[in-house]
CSV table of C-alpha atoms in Angstrom, one decimal:
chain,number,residue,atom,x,y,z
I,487,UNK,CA,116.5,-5.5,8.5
I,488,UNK,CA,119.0,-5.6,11.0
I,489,UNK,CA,121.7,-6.2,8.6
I,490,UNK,CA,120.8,-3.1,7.0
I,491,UNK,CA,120.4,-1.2,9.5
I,492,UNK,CA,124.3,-2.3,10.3
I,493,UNK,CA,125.3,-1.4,7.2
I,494,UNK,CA,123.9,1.7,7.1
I,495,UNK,CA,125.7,2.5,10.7
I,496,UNK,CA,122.6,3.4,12.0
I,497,UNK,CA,123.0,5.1,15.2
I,498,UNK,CA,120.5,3.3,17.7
I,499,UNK,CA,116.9,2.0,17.7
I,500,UNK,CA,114.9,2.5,20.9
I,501,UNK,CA,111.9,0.0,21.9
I,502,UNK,CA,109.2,0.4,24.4
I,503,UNK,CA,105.8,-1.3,25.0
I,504,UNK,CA,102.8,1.3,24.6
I,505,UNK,CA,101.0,0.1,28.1
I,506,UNK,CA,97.7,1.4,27.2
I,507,UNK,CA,97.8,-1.2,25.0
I,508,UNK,CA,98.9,-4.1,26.4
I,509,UNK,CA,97.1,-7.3,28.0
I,510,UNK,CA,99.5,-9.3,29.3
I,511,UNK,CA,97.3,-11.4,30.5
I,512,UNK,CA,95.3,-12.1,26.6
I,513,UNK,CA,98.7,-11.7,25.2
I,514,UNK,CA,98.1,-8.8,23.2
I,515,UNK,CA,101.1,-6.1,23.0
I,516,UNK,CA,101.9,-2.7,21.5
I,517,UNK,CA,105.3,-1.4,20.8
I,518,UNK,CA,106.4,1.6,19.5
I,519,UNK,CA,110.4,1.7,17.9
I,520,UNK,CA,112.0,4.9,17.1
I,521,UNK,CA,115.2,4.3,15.0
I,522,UNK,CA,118.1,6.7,14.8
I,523,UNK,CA,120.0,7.1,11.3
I,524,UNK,CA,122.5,9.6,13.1
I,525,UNK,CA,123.1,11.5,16.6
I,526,UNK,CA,121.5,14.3,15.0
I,527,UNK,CA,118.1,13.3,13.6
I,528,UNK,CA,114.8,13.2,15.5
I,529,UNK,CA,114.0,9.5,14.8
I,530,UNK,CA,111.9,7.4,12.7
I,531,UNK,CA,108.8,6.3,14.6
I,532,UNK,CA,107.0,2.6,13.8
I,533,UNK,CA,104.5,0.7,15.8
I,534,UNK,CA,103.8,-2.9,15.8
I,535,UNK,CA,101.1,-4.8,17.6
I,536,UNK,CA,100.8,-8.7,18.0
I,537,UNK,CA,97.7,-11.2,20.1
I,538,UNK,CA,96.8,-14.6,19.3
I,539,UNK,CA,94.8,-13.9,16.1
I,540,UNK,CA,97.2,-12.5,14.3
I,541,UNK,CA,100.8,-14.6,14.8
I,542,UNK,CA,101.6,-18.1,13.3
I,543,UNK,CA,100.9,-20.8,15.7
I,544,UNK,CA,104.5,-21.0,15.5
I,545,UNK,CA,105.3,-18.1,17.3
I,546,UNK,CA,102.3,-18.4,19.8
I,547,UNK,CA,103.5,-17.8,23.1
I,548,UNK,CA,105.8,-15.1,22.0
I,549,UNK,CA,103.7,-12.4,21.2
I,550,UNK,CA,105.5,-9.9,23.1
I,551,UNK,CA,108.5,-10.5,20.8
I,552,UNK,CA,106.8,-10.7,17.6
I,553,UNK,CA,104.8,-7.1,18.3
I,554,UNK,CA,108.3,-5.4,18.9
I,555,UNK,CA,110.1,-6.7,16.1
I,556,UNK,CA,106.9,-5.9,13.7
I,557,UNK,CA,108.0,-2.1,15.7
I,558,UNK,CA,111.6,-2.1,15.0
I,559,UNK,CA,111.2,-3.4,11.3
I,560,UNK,CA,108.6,-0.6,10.3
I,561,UNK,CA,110.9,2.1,12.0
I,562,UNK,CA,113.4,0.9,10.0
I,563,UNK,CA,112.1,0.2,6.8
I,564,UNK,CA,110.8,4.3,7.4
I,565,UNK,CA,114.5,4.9,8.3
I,566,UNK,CA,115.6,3.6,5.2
I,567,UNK,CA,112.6,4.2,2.6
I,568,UNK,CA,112.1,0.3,2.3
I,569,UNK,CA,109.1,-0.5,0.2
I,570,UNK,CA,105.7,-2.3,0.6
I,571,UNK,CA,106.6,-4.9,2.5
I,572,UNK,CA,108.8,-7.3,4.9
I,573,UNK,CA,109.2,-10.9,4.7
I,574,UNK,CA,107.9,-11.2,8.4
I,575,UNK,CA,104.9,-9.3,7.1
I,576,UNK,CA,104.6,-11.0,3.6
I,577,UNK,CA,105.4,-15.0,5.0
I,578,UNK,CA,108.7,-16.9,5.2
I,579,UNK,CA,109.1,-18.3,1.5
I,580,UNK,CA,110.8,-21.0,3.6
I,581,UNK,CA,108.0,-22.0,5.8
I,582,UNK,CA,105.6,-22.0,2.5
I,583,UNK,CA,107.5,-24.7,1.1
I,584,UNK,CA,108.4,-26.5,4.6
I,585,UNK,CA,104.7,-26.9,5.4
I,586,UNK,CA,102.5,-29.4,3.9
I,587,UNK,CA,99.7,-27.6,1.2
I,588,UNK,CA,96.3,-27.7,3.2
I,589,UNK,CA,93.2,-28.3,1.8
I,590,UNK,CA,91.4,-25.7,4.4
I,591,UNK,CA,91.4,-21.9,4.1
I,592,UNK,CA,93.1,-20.0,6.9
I,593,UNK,CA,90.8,-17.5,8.2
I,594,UNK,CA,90.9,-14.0,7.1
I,595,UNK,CA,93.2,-12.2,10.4
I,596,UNK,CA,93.3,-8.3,10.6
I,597,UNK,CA,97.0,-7.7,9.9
I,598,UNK,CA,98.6,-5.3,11.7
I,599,UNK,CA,96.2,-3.9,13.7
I,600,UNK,CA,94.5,-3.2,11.4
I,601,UNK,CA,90.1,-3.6,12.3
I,602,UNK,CA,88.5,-0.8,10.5
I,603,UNK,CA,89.4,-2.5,6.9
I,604,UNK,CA,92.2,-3.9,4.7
I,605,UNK,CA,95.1,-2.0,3.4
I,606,UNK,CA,96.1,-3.3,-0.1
I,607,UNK,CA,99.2,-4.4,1.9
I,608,UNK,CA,97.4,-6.6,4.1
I,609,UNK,CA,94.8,-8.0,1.6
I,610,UNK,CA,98.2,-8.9,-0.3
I,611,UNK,CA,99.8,-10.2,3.2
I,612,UNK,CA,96.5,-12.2,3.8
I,613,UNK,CA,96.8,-13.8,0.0
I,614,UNK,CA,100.2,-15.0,0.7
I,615,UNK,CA,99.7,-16.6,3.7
I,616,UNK,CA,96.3,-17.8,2.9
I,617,UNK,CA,97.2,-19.8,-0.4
I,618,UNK,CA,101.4,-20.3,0.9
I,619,UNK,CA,102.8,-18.6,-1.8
I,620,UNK,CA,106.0,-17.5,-2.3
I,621,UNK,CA,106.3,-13.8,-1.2
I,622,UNK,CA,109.4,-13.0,-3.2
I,623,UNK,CA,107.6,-14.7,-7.0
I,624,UNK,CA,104.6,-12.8,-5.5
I,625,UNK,CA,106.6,-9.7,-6.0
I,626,UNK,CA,108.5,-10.4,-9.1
I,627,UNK,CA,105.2,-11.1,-10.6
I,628,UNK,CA,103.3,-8.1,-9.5
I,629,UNK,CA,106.2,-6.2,-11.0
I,630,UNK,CA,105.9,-7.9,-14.3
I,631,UNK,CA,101.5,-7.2,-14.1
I,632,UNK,CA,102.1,-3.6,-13.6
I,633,UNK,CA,104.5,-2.9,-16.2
I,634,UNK,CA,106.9,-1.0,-14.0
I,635,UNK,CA,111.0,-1.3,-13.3
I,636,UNK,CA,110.3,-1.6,-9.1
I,637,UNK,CA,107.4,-2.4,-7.3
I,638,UNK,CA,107.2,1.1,-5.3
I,639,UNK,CA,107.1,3.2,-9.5
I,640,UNK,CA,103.6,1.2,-9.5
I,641,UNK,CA,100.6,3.4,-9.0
I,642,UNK,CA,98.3,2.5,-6.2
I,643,UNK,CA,95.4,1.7,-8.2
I,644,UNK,CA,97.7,-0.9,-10.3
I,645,UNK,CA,98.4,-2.6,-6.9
I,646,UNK,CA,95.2,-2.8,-6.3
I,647,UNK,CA,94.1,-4.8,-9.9
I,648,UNK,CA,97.3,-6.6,-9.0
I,649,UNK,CA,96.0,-8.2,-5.4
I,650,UNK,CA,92.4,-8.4,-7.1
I,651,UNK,CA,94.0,-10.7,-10.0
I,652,UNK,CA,95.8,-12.7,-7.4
I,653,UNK,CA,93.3,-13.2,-5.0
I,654,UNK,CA,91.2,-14.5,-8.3
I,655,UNK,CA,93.6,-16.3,-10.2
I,656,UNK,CA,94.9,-18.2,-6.9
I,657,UNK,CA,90.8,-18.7,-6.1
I,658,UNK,CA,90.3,-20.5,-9.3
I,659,UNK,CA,93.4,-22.2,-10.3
I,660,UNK,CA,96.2,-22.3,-7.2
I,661,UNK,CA,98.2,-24.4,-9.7
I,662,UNK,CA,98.5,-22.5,-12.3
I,663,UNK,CA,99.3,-19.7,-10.8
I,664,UNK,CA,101.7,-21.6,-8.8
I,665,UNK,CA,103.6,-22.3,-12.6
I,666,UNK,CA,103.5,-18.3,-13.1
I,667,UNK,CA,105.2,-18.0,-10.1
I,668,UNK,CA,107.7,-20.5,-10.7
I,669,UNK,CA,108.0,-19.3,-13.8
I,670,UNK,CA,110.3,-15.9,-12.2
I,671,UNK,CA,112.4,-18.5,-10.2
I,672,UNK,CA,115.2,-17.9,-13.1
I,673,UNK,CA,115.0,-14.5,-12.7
I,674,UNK,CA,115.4,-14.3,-8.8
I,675,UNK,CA,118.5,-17.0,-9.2
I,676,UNK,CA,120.2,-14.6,-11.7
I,677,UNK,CA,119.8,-11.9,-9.6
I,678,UNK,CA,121.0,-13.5,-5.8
C-alpha cells in the first residue's frame, strides 16, 4: 500500500492512537490514520484496532503496530478506491504455504473490530485464514463464480453465495477445492 501511495505522490498520512480505546496494559489499541492525496484535500479517515485475539501469534507482542498499519492501509485503500480487501487482512499467501496444514480449526476471531456480527469481508477473511488458502486464487476464483470482469462489478448478494460456497466446499472437500484454486495459478503467472 505504501508503494502506492508513493506512486500516487500522496501528500502525507497522519497516525494517532484513539486513547479511549487503548489498554496498554491487555494490549488492545486503536488508531485512527487520515491520509492526504494532495495539500488541498480534507483527508481520507481509516481506523484500525488490534489485541491478542485477533493478530497471528506471529505478530503477538506487537499489537500496537499491527492496529496502526490495519489504520494506515484502510485510509489508503479509501484514498485510492482499493477494493474488498488487503493481503494483511485476507492472509500472507506466503505464510499459507510456509506453515504446516493443521488438522485443528482455528477459532472463529472477530476481524476488525468487528463484535456485533460478520461482514461478508470478514466471514471471507476468517475462511482464508481458517482453512490457509491462498488469498489471491481466493480472489481469482470468486471472480470466475460471479461472472464478472473485477471483483468490486460483483453485486453484494453474489459475494455473499460466493463466501457461502467456499465456506461449504472447503468444509467438505479442502482438497478439491484446493485443485480449483490451483487451477487459476496460470492465470495469476500470466498476469505478474
Amino acid at each position: 500500500m505504501l508503494s502506492l501511495a508513493r506512486r500516487k505522490r500522496c501528500f502525507g498520512i497522519h497516525a494517532r492512537p484513539v486513547l479511549e480505546f487503548c489498554d496498554p496494559i491487555k494490549s488492545r489499541w486503536a488508531f485512527e490514520a487520515t491520509v492526504y492525496t494532495s495539500s488541498r484535500n480534507k483527508g481520507f479517515v481509516g481506523y484500525g484496532d488490534a489485541d491478542p485475539s485477533n493478530v497471528s501469534p506471529l505478530v503477538r507482542g506487537a499489537e500496537m503496530r499491527v492496529a496502526e498499519t490495519r489504520a494506515v492501509n484502510r485510509a489508503l485503500r479509501k484514498a485510492y478506491g482499493i477494493g474488498i480487501c488487503s493481503v494483511e487482512e485476507l492472509g500472507s499467501s506466503i505464510e499459507s504455504r510456509q506453515s504446516p496444514p493443521q488438522s485443528k480449526k482455528l477459532p472463529v476471531q472477530p476481524a476488525n473490530g468487528n463484535y456485533g456480527g460478520p461482514k461478508v469481508r470478514d466471514r471471507l477473511c476468517q475462511l482464508i485464514r481458517q482453512h490457509q488458502l491462498d488469498a489471491t486464487l481466493v480472489k481469482s476464483y470468486a471472480v470466475d463464480f460471479c461472472g464478472t470482469k473485477t471483483l468490486r462489478e460483483a453485486s453484494r448478494e453474489q459475494v455473499e453465495n460466493f463466501v457461502t460456497h467456499l465456506a461449504d466446499w472447503a468444509e467438505k472437500d479442502r482438497n478439491a477445492l484446493l485443485c480449483q484454486l490451483n487451477s487459476y495459478l496460470g492465470s495469476r503467472e500470466g498476469v505478474a
